PDB file of C-alpha atoms in Angstrom:
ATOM      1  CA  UNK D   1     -25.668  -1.918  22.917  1.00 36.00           C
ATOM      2  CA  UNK D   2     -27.320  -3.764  20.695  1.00 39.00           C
ATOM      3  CA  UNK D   3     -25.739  -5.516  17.476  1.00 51.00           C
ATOM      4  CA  UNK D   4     -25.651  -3.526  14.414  1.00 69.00           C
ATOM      5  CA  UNK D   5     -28.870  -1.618  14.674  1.00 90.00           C
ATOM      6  CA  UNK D   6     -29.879   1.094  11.955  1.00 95.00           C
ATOM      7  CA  UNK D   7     -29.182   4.543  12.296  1.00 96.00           C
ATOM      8  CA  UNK D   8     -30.000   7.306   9.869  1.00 97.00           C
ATOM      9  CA  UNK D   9     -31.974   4.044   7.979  1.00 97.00           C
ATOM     10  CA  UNK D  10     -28.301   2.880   7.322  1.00 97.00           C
ATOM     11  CA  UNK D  11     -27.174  -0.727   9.319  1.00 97.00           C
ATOM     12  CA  UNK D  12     -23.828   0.465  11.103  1.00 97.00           C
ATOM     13  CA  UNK D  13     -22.050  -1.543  13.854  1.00 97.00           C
ATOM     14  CA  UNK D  14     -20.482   0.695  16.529  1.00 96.00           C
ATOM     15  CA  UNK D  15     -19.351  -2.417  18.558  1.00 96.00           C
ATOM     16  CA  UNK D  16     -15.261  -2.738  17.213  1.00 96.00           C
ATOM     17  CA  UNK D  17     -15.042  -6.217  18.202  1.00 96.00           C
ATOM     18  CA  UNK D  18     -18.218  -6.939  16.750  1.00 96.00           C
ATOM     19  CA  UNK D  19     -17.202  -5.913  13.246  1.00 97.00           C
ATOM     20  CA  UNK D  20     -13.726  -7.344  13.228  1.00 97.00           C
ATOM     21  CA  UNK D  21     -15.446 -10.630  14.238  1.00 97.00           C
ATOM     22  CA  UNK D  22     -18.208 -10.635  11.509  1.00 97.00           C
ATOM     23  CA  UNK D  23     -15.252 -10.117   9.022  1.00 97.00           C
ATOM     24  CA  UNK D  24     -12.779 -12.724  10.661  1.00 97.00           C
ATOM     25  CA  UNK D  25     -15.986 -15.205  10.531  1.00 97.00           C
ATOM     26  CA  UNK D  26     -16.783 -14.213   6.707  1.00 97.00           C
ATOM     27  CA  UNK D  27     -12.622 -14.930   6.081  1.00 97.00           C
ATOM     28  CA  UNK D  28     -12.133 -18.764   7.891  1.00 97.00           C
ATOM     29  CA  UNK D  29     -15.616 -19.576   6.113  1.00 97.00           C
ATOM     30  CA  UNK D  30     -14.964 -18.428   2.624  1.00 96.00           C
ATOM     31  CA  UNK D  31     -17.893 -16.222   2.451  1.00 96.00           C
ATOM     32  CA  UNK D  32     -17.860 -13.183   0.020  1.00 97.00           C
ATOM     33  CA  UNK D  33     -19.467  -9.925   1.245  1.00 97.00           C
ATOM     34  CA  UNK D  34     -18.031  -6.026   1.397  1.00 98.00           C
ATOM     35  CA  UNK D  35     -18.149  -3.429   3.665  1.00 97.00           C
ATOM     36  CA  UNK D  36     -18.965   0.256   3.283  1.00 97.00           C
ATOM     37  CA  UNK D  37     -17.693   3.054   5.832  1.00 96.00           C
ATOM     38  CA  UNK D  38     -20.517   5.071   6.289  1.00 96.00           C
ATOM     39  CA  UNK D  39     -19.359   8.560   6.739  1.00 93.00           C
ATOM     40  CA  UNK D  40     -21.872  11.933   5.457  1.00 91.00           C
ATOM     41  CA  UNK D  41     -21.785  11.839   1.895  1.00 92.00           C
ATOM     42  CA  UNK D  42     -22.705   8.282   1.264  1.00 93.00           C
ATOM     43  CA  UNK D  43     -24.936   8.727   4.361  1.00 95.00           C
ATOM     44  CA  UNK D  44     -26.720  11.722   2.515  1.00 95.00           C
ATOM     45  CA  UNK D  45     -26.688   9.896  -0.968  1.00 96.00           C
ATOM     46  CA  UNK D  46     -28.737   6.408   0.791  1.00 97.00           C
ATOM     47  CA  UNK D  47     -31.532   9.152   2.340  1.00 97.00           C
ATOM     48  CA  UNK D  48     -32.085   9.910  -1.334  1.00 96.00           C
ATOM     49  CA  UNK D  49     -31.335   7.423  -3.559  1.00 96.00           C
ATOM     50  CA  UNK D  50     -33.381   3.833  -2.413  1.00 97.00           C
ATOM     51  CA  UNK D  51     -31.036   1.889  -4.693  1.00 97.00           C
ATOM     52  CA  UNK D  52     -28.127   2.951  -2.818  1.00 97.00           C
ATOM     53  CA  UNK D  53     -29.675   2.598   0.374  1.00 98.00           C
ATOM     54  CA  UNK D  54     -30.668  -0.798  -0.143  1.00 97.00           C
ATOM     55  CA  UNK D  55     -26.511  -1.933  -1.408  1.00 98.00           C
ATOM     56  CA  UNK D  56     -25.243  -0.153   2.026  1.00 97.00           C
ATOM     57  CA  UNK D  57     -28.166  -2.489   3.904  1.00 97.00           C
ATOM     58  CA  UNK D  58     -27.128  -5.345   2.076  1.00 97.00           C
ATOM     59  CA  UNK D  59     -23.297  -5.006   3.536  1.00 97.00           C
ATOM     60  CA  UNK D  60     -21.564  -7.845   5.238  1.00 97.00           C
ATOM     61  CA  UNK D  61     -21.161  -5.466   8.279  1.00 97.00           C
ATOM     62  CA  UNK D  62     -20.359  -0.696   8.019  1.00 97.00           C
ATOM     63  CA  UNK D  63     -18.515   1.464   9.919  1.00 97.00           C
ATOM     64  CA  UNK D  64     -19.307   4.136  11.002  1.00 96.00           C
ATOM     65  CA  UNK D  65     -16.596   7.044   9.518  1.00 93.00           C
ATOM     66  CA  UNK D  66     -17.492   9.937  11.010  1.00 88.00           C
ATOM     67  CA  UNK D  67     -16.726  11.342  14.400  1.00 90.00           C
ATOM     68  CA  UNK D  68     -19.727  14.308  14.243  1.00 91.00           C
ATOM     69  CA  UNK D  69     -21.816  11.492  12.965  1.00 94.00           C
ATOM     70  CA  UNK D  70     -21.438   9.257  16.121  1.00 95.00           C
ATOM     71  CA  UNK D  71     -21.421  12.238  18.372  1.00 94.00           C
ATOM     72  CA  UNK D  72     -24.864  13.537  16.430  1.00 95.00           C
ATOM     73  CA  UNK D  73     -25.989   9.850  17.320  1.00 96.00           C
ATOM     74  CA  UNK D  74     -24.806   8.999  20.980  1.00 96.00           C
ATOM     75  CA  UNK D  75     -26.615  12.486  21.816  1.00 95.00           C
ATOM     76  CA  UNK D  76     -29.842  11.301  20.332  1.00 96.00           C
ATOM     77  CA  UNK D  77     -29.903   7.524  21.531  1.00 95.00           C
ATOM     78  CA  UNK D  78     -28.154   8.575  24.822  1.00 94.00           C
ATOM     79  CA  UNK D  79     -25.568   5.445  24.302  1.00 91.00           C
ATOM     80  CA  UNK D  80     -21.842   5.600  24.588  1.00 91.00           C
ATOM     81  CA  UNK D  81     -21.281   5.647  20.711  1.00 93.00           C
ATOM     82  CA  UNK D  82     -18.075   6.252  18.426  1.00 94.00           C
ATOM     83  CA  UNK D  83     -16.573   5.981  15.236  1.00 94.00           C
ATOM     84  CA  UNK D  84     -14.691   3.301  13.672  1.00 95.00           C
ATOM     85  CA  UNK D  85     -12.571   5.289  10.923  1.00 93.00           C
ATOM     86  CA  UNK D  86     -12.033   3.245   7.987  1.00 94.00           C
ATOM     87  CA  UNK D  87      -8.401   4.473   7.676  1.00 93.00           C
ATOM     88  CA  UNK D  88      -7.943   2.575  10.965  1.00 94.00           C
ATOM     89  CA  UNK D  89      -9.413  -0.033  10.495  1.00 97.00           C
ATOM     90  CA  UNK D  90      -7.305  -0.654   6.734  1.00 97.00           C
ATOM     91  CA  UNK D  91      -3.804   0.253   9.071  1.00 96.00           C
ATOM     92  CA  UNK D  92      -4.885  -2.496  11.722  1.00 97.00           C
ATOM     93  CA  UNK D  93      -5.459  -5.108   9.161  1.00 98.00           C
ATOM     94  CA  UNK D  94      -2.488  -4.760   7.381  1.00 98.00           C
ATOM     95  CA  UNK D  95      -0.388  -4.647  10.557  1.00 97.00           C
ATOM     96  CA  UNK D  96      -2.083  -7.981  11.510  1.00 97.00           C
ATOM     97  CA  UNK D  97      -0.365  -9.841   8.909  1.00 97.00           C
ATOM     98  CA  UNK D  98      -2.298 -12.756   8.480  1.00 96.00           C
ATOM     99  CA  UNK D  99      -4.609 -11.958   5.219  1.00 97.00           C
ATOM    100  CA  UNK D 100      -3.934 -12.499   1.339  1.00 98.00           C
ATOM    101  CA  UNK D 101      -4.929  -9.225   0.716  1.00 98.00           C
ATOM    102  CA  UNK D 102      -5.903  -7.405  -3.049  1.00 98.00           C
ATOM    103  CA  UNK D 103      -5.844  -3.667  -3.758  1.00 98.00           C
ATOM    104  CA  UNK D 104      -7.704  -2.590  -6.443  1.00 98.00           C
ATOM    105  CA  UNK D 105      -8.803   0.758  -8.261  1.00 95.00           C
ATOM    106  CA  UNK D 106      -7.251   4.052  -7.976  1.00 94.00           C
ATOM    107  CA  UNK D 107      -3.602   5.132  -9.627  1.00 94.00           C
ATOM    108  CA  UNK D 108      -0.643   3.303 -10.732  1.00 96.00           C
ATOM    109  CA  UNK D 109       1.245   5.638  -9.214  1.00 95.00           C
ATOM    110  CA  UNK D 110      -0.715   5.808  -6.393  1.00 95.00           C
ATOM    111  CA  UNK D 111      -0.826   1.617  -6.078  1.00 97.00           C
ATOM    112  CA  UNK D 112       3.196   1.577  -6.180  1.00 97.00           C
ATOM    113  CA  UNK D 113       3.321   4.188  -3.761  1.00 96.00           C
ATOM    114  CA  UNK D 114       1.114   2.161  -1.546  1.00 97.00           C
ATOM    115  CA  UNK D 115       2.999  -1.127  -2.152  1.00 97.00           C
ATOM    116  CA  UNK D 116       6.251   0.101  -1.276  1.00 97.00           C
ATOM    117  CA  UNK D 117       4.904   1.738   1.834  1.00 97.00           C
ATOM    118  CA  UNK D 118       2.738  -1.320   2.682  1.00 98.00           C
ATOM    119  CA  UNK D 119       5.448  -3.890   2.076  1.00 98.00           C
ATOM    120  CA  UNK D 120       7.170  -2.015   5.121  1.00 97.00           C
ATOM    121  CA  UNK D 121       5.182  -2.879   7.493  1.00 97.00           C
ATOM    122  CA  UNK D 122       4.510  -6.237   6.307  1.00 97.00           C
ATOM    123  CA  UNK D 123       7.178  -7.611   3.522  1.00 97.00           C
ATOM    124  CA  UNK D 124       4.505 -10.255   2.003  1.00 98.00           C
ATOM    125  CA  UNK D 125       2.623  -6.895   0.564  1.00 98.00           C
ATOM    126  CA  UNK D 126       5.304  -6.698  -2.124  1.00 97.00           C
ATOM    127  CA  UNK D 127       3.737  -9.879  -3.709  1.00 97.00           C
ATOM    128  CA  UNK D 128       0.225  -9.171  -3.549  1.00 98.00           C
ATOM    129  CA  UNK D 129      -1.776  -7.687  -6.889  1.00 98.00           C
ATOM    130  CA  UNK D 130      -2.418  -4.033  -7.158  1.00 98.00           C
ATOM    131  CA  UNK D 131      -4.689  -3.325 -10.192  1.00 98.00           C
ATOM    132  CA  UNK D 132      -6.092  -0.334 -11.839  1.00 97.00           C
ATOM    133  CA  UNK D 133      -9.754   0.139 -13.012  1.00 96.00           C
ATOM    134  CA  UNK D 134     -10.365   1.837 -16.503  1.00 93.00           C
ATOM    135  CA  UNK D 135     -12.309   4.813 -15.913  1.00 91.00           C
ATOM    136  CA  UNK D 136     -15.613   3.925 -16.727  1.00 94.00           C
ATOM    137  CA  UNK D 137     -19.433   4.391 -15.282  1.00 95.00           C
ATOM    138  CA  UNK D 138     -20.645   1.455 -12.633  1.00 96.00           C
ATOM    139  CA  UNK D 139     -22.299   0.251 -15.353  1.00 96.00           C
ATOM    140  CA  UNK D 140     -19.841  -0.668 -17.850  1.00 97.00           C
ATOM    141  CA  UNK D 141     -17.426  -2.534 -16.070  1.00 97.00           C
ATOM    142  CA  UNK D 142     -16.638  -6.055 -17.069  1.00 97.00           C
ATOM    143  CA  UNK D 143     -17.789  -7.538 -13.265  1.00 98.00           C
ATOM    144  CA  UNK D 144     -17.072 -11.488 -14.653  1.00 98.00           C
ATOM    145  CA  UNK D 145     -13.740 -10.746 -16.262  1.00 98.00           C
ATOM    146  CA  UNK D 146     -12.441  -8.485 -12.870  1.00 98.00           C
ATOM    147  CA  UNK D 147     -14.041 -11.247 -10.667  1.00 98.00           C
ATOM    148  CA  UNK D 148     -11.904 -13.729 -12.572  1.00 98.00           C
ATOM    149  CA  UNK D 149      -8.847 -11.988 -12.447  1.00 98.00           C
ATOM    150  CA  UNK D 150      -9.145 -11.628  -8.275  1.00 98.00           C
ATOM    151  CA  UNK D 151     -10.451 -15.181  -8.068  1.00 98.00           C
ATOM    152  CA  UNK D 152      -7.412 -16.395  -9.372  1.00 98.00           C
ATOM    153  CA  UNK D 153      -5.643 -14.816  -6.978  1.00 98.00           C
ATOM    154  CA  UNK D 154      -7.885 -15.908  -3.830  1.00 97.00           C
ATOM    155  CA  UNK D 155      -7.322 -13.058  -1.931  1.00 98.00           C
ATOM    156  CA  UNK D 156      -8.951 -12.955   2.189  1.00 98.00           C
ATOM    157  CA  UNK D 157      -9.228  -9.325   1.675  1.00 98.00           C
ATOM    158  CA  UNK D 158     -10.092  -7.253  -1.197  1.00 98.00           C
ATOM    159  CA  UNK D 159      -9.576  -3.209  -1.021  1.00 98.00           C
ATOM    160  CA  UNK D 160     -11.496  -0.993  -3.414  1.00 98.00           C
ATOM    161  CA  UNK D 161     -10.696   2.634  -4.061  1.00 96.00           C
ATOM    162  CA  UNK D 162     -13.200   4.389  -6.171  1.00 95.00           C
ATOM    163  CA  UNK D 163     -14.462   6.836  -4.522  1.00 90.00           C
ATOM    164  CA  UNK D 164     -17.969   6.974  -2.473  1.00 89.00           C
ATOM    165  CA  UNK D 165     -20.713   6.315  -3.589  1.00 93.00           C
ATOM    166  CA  UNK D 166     -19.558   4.524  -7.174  1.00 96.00           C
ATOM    167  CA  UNK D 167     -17.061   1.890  -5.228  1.00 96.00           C
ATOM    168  CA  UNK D 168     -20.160   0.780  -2.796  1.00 97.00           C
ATOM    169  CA  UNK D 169     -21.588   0.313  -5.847  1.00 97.00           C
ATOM    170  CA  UNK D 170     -19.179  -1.452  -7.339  1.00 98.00           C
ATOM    171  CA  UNK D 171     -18.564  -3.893  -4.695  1.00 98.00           C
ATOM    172  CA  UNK D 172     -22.538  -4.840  -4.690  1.00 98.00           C
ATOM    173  CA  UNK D 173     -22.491  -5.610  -8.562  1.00 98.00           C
ATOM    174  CA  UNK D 174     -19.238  -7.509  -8.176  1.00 98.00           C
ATOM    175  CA  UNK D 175     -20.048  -9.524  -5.205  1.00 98.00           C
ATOM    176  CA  UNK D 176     -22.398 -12.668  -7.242  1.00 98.00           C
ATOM    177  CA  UNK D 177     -19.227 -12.987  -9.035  1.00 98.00           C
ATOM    178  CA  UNK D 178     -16.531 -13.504  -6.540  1.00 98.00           C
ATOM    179  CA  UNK D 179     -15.626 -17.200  -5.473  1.00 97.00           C
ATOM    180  CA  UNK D 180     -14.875 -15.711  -1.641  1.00 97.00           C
ATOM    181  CA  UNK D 181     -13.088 -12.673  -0.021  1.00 97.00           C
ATOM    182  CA  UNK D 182     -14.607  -9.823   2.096  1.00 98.00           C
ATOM    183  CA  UNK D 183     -14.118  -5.948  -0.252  1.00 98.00           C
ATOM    184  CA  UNK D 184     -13.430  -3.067   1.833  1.00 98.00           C
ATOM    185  CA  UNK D 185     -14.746   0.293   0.063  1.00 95.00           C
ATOM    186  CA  UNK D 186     -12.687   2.847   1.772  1.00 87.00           C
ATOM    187  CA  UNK D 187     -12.469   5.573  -0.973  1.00 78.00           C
ATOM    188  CA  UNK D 188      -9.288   7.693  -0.184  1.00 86.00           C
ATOM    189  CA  UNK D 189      -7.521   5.165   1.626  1.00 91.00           C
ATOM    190  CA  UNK D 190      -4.956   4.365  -0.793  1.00 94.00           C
ATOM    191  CA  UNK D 191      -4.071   8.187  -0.887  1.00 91.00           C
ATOM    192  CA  UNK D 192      -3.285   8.006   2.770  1.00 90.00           C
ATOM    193  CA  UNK D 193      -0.841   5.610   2.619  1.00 93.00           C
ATOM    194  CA  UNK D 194       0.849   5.914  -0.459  1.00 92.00           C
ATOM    195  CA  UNK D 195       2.774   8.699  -0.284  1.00 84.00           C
ATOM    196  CA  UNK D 196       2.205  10.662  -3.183  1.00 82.00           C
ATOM    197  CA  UNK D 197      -0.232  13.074  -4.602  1.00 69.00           C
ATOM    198  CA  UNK D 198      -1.896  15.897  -2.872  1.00 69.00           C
ATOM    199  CA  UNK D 199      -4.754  13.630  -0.794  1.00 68.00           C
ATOM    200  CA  UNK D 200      -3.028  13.281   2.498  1.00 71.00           C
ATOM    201  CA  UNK D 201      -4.296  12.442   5.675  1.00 72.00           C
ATOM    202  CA  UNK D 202      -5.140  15.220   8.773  1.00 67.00           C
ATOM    203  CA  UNK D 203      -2.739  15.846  10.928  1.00 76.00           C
ATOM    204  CA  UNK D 204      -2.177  13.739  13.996  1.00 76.00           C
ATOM    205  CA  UNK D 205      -3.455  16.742  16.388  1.00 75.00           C
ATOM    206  CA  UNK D 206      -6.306  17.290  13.945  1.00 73.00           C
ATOM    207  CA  UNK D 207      -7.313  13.059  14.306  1.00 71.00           C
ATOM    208  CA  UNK D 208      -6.786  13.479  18.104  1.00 76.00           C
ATOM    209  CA  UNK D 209      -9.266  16.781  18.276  1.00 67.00           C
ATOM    210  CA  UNK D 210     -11.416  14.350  16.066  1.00 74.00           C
ATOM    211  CA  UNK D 211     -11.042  17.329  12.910  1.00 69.00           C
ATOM    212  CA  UNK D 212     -10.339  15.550  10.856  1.00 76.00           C
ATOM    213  CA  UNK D 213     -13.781  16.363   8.583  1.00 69.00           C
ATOM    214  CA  UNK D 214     -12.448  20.079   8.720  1.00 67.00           C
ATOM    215  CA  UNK D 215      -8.993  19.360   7.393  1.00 65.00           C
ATOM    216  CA  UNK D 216     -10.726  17.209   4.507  1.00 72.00           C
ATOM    217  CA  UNK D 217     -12.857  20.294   3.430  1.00 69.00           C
ATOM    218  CA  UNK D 218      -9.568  22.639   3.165  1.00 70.00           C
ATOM    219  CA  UNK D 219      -7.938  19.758   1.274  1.00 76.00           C
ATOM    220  CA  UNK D 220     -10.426  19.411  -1.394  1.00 74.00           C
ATOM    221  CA  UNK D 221     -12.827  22.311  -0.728  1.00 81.00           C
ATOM    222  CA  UNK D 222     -14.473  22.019  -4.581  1.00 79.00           C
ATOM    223  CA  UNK D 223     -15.090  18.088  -3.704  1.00 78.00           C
ATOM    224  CA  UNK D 224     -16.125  17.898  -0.124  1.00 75.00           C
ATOM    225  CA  UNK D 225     -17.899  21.261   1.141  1.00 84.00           C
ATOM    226  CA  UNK D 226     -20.554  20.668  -1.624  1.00 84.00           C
ATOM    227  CA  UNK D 227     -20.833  17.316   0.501  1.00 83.00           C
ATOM    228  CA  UNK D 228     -21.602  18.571   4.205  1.00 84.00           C
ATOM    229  CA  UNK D 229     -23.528  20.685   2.801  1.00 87.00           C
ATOM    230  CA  UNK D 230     -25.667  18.136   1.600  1.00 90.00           C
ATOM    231  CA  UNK D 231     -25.704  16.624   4.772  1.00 90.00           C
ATOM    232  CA  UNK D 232     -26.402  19.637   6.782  1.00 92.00           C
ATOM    233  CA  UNK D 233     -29.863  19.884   4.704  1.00 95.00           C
ATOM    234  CA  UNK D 234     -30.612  16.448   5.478  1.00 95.00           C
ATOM    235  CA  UNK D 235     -29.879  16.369   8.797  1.00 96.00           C
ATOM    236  CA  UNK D 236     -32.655  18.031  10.604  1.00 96.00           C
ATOM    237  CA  UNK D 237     -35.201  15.839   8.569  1.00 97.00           C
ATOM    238  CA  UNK D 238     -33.180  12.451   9.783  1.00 97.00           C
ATOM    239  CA  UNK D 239     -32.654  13.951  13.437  1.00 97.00           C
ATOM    240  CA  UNK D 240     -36.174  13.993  13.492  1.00 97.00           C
ATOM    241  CA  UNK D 241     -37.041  10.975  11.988  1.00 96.00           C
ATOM    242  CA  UNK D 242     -34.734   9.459  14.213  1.00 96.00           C
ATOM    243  CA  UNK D 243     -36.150  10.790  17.709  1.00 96.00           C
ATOM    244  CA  UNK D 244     -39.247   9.446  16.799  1.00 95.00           C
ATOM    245  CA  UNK D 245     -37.930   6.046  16.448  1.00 93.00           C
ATOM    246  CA  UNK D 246     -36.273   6.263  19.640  1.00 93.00           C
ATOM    247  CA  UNK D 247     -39.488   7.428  21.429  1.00 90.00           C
ATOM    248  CA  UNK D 248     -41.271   4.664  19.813  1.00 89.00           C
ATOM    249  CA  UNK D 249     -38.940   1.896  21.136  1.00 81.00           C
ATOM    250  CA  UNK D 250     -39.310   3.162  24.707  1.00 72.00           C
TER     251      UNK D 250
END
């Protein structure tokens, strides 16, 4: 398979080793770059907005999120493809142990939850920084004075939890400012892991039956249903469009 084609119009890589190597490489050099999880909102939102398109194709390296997604996919480009869930990806990191790692956005309740949790599994967590954001439009946040306050710290990693698309966002404006350190925009994340509040992650049958996108739109029906619907519309026009790429190339 070749590396980190586009799909949908989106770059994605579907190769795991591939990705975790871009991202290792980015680390040792001291480059600064993020990485979005492409999943079917912020999938949707780049077929319609060219802006957002263009920050998702100007990534270090995606993911792709979403296990219908890669199935939709590996049926139309007849290649062995599948997902890459961002809430892996964040566990396998951590349990690796070898980044100076920053977690910003979200709750403070939600960031202690996640410390304590995350301090478990690897005890140097506890003395890492976990910041809030101020609620605020991409806009209007002071980029220089939050890229000073991380670049003081020097983290490897840096984990963003706004929510998609706004954090993808986020990371593209803040990125000129940073010194080095690959962001991670991985939304609900955080949530997972912390411990507290309603956002919880599927059930381990649900990730096995790869259902997890069902259990998500029962959580948070008001939030996410309005979302595959979205997708659902689009999808016939990018299946399309995306055949006929695949025809061409043959």
């Amino acid at each position: 398979m070749t590396s980190e084609k586009k799909y949908f119009n989106v770059r994605i890589e579907f190769d795991r080793d591939a990705l975790d190597r871009k991202i290792f490489k980015a680390i040792e050099t001291g480059e600064t770059g993020y990485s979005c999880s492409v999943e079917a909102n912020n999938l949707t939102v780049a077929n319609r907005n060219q802006e957002f398109l263009e920050v998702l194709n100007g990534a270090l390296v995606n993911n792709c999120d979403g296990s219908v997604l890669a199935k939709i996919l590996a049926w139309i480009h007849k290649e062995p493809i599948d997902s890459y869930i961002g809430a892996d990806i964040f566990i396998k990191y951590i349990k690796m142990k070898r980044f100076r790692q920053f977690f910003l956005g979200n709750t403070r309740e939600v960031l202690d939850g996640l410390r304590k949790n995350l301090s478990e599994i690897d005890p140097a967590i506890a003395g890492m920084r976990f910041e809030t954001l101020p609620f605020r439009s991409v806009d209007d946040f002071d980029y220089e004075g939050i890229a000073a306050m991380i670049n003081a710290d020097n983290p490897d990693i840096i984990w963003v939890s706004l929510g998609a698309p706004k954090q993808e966002m986020f990371m593209a404006r803040l990125k000129p400012h940073l010194k080095r350190g690959v962001m991670f925009g991985y939304g609900a994340i955080f949530n997972f892991n912390a411990g507290v509040g309603e956002v919880r992650r599927a059930p381990k049958l649900m990730l096995r039956m790869r259902l997890e996108w069902l259990y998500r739109a029962f959580e948070q029906p008001k939030k996410n249903i309005p979302r595959y619907w979205g997708f659902i519309r689009i999808l016939p026009r990018l299946i399309r469009e995306e055949r006929r790429k695949v025809r061409s190339l043959r």
